mmCIF file with all atom_site columns, C-alpha atoms in Angstrom:
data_model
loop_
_atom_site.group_PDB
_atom_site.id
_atom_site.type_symbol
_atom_site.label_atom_id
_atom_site.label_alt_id
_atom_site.label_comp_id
_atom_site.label_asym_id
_atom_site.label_entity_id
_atom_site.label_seq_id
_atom_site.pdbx_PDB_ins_code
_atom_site.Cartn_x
_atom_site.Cartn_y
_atom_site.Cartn_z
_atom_site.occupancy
_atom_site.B_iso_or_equiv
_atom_site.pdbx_formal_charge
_atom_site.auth_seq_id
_atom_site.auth_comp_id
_atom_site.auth_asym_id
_atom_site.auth_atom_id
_atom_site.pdbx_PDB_model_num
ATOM 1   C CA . UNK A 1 1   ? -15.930 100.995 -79.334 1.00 96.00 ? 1   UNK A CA 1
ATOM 2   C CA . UNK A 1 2   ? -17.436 98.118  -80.945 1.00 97.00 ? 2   UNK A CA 1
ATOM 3   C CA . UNK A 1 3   ? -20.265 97.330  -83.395 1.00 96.00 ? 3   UNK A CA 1
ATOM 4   C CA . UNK A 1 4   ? -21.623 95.037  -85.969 1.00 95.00 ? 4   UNK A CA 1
ATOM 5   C CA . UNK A 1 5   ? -22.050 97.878  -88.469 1.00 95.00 ? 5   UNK A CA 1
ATOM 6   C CA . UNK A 1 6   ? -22.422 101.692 -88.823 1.00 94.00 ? 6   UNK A CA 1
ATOM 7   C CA . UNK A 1 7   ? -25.954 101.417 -87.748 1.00 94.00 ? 7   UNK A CA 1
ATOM 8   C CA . UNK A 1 8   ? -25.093 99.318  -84.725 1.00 96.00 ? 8   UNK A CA 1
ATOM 9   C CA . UNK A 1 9   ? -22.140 100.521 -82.485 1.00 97.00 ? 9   UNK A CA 1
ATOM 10  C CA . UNK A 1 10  ? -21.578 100.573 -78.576 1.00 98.00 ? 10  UNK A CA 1
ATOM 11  C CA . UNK A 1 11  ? -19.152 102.631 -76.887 1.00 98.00 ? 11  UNK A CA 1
ATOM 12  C CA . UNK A 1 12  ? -18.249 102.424 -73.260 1.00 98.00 ? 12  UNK A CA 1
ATOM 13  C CA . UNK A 1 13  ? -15.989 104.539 -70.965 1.00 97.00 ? 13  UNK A CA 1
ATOM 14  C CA . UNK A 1 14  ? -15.976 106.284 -67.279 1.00 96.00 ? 14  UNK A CA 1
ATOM 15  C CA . UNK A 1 15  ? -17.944 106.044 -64.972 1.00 96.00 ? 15  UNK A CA 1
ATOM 16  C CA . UNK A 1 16  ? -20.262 103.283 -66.124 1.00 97.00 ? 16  UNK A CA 1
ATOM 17  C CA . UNK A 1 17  ? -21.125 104.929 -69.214 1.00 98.00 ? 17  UNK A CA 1
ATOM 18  C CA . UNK A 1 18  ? -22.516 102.767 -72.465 1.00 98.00 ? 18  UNK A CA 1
ATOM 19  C CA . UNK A 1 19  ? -24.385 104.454 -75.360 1.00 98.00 ? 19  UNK A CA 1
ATOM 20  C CA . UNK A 1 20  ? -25.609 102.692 -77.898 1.00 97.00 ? 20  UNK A CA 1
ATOM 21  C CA . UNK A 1 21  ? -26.059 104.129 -82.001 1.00 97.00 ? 21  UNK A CA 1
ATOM 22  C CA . UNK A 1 22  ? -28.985 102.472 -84.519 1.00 95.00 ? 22  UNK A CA 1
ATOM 23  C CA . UNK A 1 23  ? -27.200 104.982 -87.317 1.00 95.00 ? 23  UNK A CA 1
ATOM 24  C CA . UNK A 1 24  ? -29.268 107.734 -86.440 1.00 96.00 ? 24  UNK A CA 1
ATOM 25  C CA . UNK A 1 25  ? -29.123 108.849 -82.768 1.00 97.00 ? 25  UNK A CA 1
ATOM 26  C CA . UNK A 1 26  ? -27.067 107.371 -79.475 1.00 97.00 ? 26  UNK A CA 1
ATOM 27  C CA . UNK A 1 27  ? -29.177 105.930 -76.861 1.00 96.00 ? 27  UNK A CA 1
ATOM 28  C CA . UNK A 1 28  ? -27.506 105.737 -73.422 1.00 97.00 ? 28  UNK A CA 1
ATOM 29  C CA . UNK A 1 29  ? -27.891 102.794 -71.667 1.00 97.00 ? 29  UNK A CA 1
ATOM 30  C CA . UNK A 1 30  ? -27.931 102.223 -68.158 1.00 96.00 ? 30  UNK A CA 1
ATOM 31  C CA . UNK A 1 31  ? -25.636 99.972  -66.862 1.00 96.00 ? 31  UNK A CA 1
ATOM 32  C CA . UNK A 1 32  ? -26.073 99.920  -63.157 1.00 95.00 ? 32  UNK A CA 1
ATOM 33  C CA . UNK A 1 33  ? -22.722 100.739 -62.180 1.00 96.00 ? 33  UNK A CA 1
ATOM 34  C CA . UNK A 1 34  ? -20.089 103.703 -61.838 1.00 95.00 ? 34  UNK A CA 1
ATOM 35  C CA . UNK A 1 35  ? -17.275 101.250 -62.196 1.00 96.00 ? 35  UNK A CA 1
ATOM 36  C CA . UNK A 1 36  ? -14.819 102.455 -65.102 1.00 97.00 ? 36  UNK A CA 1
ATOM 37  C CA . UNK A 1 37  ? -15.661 99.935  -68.170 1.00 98.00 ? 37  UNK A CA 1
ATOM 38  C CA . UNK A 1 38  ? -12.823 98.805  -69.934 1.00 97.00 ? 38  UNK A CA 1
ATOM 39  C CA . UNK A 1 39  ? -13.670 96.645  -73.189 1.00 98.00 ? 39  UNK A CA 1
ATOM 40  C CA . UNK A 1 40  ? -16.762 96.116  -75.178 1.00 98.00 ? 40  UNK A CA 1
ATOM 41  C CA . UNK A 1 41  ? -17.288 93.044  -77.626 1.00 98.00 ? 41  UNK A CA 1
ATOM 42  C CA . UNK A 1 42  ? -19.953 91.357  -79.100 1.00 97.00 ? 42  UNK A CA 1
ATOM 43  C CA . UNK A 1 43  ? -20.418 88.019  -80.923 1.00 94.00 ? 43  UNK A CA 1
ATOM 44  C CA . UNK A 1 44  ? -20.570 87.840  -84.411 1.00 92.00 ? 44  UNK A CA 1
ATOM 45  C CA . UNK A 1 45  ? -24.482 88.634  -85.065 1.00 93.00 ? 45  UNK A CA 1
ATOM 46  C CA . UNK A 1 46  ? -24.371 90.955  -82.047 1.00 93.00 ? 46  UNK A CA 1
ATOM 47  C CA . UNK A 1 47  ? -27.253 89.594  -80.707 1.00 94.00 ? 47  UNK A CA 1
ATOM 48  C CA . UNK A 1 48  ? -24.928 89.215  -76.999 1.00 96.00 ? 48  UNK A CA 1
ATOM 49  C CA . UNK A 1 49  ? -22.218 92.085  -75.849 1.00 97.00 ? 49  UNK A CA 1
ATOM 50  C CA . UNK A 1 50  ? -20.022 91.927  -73.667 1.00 98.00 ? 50  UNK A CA 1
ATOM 51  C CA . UNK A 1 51  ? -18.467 94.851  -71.676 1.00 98.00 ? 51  UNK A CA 1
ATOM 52  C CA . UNK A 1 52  ? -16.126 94.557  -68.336 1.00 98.00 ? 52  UNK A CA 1
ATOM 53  C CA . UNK A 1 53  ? -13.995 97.040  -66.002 1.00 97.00 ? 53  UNK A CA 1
ATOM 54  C CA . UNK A 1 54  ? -12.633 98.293  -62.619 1.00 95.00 ? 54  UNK A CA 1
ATOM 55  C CA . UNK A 1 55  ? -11.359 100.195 -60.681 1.00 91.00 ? 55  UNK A CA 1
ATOM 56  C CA . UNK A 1 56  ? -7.965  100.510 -59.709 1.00 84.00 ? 56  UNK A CA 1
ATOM 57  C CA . UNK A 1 57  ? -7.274  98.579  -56.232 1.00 80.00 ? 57  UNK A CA 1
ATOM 58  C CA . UNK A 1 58  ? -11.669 98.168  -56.065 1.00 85.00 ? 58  UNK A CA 1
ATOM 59  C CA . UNK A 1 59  ? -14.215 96.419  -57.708 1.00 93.00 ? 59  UNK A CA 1
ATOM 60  C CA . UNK A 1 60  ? -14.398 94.232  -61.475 1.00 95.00 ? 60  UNK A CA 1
ATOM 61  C CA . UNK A 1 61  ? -17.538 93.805  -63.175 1.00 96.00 ? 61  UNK A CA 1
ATOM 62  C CA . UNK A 1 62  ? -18.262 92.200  -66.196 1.00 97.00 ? 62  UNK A CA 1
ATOM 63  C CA . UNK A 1 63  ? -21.953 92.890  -67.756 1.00 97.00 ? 63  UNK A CA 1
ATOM 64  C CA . UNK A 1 64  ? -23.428 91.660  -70.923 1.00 97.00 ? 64  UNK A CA 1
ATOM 65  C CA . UNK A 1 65  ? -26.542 93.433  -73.487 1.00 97.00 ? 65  UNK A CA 1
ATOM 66  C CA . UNK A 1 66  ? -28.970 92.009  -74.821 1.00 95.00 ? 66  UNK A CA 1
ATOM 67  C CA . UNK A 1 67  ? -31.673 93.859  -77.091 1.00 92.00 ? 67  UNK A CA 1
ATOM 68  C CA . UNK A 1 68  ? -30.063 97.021  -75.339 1.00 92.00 ? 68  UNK A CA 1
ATOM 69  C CA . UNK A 1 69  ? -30.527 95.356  -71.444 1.00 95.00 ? 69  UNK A CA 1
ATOM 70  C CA . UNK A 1 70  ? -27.467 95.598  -69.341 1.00 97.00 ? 70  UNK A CA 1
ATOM 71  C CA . UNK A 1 71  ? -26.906 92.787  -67.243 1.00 96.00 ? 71  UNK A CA 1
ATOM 72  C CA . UNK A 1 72  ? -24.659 92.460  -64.438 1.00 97.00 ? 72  UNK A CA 1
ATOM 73  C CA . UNK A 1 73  ? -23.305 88.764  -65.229 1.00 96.00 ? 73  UNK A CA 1
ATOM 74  C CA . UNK A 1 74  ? -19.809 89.263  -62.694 1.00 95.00 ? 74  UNK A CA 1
ATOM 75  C CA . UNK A 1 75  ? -19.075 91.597  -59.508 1.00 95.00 ? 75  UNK A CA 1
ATOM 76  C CA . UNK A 1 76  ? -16.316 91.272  -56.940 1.00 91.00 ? 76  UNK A CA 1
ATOM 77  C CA . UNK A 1 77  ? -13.851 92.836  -54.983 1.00 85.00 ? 77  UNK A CA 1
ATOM 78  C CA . UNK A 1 78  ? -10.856 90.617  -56.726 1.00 71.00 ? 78  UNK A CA 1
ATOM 79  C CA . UNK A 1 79  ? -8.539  88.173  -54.899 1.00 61.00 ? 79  UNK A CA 1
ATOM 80  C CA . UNK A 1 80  ? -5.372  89.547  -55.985 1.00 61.00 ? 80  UNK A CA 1
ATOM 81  C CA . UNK A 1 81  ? -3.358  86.797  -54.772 1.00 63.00 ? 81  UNK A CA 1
ATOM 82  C CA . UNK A 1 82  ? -5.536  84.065  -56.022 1.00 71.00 ? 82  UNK A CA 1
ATOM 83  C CA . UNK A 1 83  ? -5.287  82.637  -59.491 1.00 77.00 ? 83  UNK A CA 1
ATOM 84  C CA . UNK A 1 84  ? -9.060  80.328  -59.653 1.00 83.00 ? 84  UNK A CA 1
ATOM 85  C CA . UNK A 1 85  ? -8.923  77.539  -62.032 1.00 84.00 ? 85  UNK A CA 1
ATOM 86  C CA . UNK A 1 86  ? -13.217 77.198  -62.316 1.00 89.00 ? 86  UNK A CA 1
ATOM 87  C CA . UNK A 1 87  ? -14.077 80.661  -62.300 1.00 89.00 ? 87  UNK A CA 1
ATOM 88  C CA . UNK A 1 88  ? -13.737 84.722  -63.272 1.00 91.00 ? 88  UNK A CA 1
ATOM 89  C CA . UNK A 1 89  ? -10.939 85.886  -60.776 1.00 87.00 ? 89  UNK A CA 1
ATOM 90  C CA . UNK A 1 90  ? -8.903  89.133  -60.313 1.00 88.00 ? 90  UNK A CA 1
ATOM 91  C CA . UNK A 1 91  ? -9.189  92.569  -62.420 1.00 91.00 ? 91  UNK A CA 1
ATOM 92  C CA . UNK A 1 92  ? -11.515 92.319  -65.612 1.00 94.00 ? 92  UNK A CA 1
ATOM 93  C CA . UNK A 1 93  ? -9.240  94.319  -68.264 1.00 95.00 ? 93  UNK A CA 1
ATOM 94  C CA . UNK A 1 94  ? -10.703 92.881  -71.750 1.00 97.00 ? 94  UNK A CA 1
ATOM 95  C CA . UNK A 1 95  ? -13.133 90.849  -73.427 1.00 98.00 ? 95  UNK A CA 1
ATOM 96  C CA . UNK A 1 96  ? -12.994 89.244  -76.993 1.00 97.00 ? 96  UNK A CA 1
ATOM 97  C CA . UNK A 1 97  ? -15.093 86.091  -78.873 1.00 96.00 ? 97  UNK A CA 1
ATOM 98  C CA . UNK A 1 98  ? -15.962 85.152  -82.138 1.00 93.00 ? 98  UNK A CA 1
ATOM 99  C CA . UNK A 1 99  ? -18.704 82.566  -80.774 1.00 92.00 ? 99  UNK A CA 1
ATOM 100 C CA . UNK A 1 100 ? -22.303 82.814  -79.719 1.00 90.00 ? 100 UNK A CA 1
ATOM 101 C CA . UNK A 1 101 ? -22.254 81.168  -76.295 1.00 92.00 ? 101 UNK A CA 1
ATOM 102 C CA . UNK A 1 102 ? -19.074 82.415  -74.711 1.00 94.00 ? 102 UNK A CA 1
ATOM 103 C CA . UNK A 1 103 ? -16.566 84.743  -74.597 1.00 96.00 ? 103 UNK A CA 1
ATOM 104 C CA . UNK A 1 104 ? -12.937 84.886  -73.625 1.00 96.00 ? 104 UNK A CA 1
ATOM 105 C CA . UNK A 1 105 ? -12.209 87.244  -70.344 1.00 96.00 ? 105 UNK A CA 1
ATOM 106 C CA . UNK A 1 106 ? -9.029  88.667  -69.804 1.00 93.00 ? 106 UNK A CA 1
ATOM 107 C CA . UNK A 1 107 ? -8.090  89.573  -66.304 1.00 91.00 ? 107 UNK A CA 1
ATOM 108 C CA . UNK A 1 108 ? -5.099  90.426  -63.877 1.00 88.00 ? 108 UNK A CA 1
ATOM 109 C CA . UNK A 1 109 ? -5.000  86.502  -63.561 1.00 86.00 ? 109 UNK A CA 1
ATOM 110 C CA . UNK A 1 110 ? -4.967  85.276  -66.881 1.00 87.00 ? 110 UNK A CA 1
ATOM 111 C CA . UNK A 1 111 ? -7.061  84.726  -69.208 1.00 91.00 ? 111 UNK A CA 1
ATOM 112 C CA . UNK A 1 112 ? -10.603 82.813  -69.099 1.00 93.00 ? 112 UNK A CA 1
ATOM 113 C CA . UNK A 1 113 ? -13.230 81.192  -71.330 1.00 94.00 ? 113 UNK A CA 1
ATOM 114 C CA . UNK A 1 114 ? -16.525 81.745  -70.130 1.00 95.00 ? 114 UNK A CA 1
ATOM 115 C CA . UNK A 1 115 ? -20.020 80.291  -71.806 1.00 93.00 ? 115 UNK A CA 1
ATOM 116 C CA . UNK A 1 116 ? -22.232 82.676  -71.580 1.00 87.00 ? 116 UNK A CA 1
ATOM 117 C CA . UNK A 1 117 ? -24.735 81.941  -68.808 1.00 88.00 ? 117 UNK A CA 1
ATOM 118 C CA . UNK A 1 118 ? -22.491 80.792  -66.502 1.00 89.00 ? 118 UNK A CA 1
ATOM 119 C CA . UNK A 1 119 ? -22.162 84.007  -64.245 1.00 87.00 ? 119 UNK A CA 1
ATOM 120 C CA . UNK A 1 120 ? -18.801 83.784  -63.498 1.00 86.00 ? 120 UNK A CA 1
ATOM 121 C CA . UNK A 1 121 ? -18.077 80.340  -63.560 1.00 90.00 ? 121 UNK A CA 1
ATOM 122 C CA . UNK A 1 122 ? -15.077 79.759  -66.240 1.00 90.00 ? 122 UNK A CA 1
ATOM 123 C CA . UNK A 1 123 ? -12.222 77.920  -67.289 1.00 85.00 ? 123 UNK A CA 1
ATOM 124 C CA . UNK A 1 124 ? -8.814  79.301  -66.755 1.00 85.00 ? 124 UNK A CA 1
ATOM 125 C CA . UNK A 1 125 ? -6.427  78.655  -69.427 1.00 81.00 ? 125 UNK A CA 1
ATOM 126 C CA . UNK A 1 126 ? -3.028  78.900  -67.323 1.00 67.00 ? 126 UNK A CA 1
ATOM 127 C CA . UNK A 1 127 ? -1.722  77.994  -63.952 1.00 46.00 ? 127 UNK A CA 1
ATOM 128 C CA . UNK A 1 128 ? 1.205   78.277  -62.468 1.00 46.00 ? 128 UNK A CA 1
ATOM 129 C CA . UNK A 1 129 ? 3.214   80.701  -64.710 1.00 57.00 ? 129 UNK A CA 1
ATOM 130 C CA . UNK A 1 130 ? 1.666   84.082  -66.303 1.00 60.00 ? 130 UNK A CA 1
ATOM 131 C CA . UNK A 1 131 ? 2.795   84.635  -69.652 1.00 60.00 ? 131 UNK A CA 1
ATOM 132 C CA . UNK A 1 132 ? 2.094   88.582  -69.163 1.00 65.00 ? 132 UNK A CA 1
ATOM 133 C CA . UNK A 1 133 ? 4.597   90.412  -67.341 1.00 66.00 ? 133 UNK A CA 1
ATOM 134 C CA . UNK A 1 134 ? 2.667   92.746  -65.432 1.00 71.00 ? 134 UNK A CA 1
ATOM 135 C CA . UNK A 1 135 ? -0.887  93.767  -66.169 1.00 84.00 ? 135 UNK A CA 1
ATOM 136 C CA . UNK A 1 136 ? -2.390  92.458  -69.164 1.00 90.00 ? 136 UNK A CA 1
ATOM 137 C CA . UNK A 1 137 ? -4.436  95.511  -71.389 1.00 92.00 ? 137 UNK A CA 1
ATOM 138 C CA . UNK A 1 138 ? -5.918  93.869  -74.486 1.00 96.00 ? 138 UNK A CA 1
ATOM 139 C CA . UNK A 1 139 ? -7.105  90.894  -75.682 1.00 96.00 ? 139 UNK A CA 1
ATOM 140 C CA . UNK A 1 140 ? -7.895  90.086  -79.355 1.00 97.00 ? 140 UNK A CA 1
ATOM 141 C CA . UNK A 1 141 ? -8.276  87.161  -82.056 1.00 95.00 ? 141 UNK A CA 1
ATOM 142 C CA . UNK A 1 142 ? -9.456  85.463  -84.990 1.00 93.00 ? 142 UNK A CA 1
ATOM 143 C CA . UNK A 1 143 ? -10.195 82.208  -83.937 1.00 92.00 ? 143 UNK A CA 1
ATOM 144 C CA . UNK A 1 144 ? -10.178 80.156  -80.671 1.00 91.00 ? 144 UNK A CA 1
ATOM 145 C CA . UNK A 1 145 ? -6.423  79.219  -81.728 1.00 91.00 ? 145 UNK A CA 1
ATOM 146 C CA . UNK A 1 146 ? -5.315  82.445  -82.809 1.00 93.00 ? 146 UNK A CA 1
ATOM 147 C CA . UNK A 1 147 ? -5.555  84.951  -79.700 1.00 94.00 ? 147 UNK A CA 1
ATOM 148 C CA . UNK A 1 148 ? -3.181  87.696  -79.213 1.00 94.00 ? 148 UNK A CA 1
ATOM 149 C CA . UNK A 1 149 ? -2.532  89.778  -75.681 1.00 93.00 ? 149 UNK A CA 1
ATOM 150 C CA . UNK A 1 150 ? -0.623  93.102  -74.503 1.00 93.00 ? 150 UNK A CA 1
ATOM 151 C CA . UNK A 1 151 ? 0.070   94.846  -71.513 1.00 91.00 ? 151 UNK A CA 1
ATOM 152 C CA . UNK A 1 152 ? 2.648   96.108  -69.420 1.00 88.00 ? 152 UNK A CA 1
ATOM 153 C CA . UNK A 1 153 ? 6.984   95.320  -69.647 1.00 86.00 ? 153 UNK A CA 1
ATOM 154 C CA . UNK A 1 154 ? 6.558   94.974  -74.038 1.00 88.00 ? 154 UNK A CA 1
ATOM 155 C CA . UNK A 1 155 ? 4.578   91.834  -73.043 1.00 88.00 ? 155 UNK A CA 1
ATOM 156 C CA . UNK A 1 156 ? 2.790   90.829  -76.418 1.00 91.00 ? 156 UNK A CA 1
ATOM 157 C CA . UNK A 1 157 ? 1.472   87.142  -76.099 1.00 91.00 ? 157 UNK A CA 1
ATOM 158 C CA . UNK A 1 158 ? 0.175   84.774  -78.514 1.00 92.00 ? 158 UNK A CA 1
ATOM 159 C CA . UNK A 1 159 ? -2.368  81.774  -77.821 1.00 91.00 ? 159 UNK A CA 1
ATOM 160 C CA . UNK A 1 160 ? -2.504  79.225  -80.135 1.00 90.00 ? 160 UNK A CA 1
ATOM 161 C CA . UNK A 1 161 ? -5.200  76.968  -77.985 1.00 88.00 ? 161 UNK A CA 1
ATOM 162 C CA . UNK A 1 162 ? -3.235  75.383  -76.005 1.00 86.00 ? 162 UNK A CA 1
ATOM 163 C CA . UNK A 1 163 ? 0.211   77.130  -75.623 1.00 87.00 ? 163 UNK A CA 1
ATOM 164 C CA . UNK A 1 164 ? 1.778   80.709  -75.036 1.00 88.00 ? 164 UNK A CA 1
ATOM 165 C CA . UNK A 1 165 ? 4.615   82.430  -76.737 1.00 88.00 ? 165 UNK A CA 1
ATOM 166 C CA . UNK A 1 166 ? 6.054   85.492  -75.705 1.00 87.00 ? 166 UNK A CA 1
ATOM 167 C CA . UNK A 1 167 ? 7.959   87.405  -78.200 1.00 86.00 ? 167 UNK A CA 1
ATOM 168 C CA . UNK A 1 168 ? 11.559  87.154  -76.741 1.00 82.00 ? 168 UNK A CA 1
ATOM 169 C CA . UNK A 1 169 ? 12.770  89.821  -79.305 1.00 83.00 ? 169 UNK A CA 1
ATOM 170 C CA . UNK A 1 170 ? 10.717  92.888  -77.746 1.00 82.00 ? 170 UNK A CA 1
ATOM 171 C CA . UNK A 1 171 ? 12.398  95.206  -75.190 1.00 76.00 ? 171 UNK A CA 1
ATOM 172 C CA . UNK A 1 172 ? 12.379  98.241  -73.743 1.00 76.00 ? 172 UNK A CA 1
ATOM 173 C CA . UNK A 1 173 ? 9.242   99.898  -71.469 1.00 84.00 ? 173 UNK A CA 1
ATOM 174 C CA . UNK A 1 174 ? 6.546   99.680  -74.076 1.00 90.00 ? 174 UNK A CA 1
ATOM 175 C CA . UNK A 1 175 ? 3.039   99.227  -72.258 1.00 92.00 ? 175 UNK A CA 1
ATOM 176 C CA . UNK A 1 176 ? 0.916   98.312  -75.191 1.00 93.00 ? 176 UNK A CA 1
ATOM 177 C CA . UNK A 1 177 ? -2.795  99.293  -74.448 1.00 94.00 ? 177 UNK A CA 1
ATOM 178 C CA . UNK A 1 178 ? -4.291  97.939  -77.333 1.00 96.00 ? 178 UNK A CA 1
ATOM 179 C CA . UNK A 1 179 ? -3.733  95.167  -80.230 1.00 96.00 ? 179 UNK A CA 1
ATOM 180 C CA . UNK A 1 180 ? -5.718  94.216  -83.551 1.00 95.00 ? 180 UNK A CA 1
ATOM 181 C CA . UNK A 1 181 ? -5.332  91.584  -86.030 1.00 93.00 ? 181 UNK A CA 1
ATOM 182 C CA . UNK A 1 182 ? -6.459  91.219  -89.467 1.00 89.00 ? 182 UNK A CA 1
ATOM 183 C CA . UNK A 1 183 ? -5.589  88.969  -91.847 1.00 85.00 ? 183 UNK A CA 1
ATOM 184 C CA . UNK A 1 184 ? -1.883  88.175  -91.919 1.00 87.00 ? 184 UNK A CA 1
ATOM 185 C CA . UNK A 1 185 ? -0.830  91.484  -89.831 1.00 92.00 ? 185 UNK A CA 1
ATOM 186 C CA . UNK A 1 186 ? -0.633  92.267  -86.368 1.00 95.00 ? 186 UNK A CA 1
ATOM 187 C CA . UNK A 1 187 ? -0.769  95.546  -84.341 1.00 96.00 ? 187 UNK A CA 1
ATOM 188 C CA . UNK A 1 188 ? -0.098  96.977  -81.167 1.00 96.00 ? 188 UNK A CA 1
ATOM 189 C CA . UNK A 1 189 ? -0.149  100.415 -80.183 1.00 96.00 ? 189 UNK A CA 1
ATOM 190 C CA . UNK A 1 190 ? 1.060   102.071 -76.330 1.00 95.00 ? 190 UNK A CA 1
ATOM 191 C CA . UNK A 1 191 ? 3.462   104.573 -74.861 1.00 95.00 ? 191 UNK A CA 1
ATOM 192 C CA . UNK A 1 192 ? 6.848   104.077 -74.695 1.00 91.00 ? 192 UNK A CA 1
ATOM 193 C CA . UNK A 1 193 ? 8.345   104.715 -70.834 1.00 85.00 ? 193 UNK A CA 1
ATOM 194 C CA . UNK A 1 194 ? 11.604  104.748 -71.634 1.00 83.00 ? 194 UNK A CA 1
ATOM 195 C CA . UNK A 1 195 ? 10.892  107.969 -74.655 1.00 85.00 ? 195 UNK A CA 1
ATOM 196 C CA . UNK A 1 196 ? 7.995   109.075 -73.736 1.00 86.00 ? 196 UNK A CA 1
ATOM 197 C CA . UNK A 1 197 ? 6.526   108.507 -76.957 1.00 92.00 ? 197 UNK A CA 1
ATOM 198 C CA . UNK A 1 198 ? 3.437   106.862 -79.005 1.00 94.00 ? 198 UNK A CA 1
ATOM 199 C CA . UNK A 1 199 ? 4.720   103.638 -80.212 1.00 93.00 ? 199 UNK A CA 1
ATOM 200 C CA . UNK A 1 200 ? 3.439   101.053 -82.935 1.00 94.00 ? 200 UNK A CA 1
ATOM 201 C CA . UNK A 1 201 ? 4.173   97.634  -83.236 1.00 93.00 ? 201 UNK A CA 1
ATOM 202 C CA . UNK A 1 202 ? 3.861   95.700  -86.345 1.00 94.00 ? 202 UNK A CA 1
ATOM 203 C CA . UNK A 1 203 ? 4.004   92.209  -86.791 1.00 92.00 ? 203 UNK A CA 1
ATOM 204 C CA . UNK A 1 204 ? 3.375   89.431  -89.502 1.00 89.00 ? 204 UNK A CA 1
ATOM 205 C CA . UNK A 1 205 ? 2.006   86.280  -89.162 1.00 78.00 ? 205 UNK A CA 1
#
């Protein structure tokens, strides 16, 4: 779920499902696909969202609204094996941007920074080593140098624009499915594999 305000608010789930709510009714949009969406995000006056998914060992898509029109911006059967440095490659997990003209795409590769009508084309912002153990789940921020992401193996990952750090002091079988920031505090929330429980994690900046 994401939204501007109460009276503006997208949520997206199975089966290509996105519904839209002006603070009075929902409005279902349609989205063109049946491809499980992951993520929804807009930019800060709304005016473009973003939404992405897959499905498991199939396709990635990655569409954007505008004035309520779904677009289909990204579609492939990934290359699991291949990494690409100039554009949108492997499973589309989660979106996030605080700027009008792009938005920053996290996939089973890594993460990318896309502008916004490039269709695919994007800049990858590692290589050689991926600083998520396993498959990345979430990706949030503040600012361009201030991006946080979780996933699988108690892999929480901060960006600070140019660099990664992985938290050394986290252990255990935690696979965090979600993370938030706001203002000096830091949150991720997941099972726990090891006790089969709900787990929080809370950090400070």
């Amino acid at each position: 779920i994401w939204g501007t305000s109460s009276n503006d608010l997208y949520i997206v789930g199975t089966n290509g499902s996105i519904s839209h709510y002006d603070g009075q009714s929902w409005q279902r949009l349609e989205s063109g696909t049946d491809i499980d969406l992951t993520d929804v995000w807009g930019n800060p006056d709304g005016s473009v969202v973003w939404v992405c998914g897959y499905t498991d060992f199939g396709s990635t898509i990655l569409l954007k609204i505008t004035n309520i029109i779904v677009e289909t911006v990204y579609f492939e059967n990934p290359y699991f094996r291949t990494a690409r440095a100039d554009s949108l490659s492997g499973l589309l997990t989660s979106v996030w941007t605080n700027e009008a003209d792009s938005v920053y795409v996290m996939t089973s590769r890594g993460m990318y920074k896309m502008y916004k009508d490039d269709q695919g084309k994007a800049q990858h912002s590692w290589y050689d080593t991926n600083p998520v153990n396993g498959f990345p789940r979430r990706i949030r921020g503040i600012a361009k140098n201030d991006i946080f992401t979780v996933g699988e193996f108690n892999t929480i990952v901060h960006y600070n624009g140019s660099t990664w750090y992985k938290y050394p002091e986290l252990t255990g079988r935690a696979n965090w499915r979600s993370v938030d920031l706001q203002d000096d505090f830091v949150i991720a929330v997941g099972p726990d594999y090891q006790t089969s429980r709900a787990v929080i994690a809370i950090g400070i900046k």
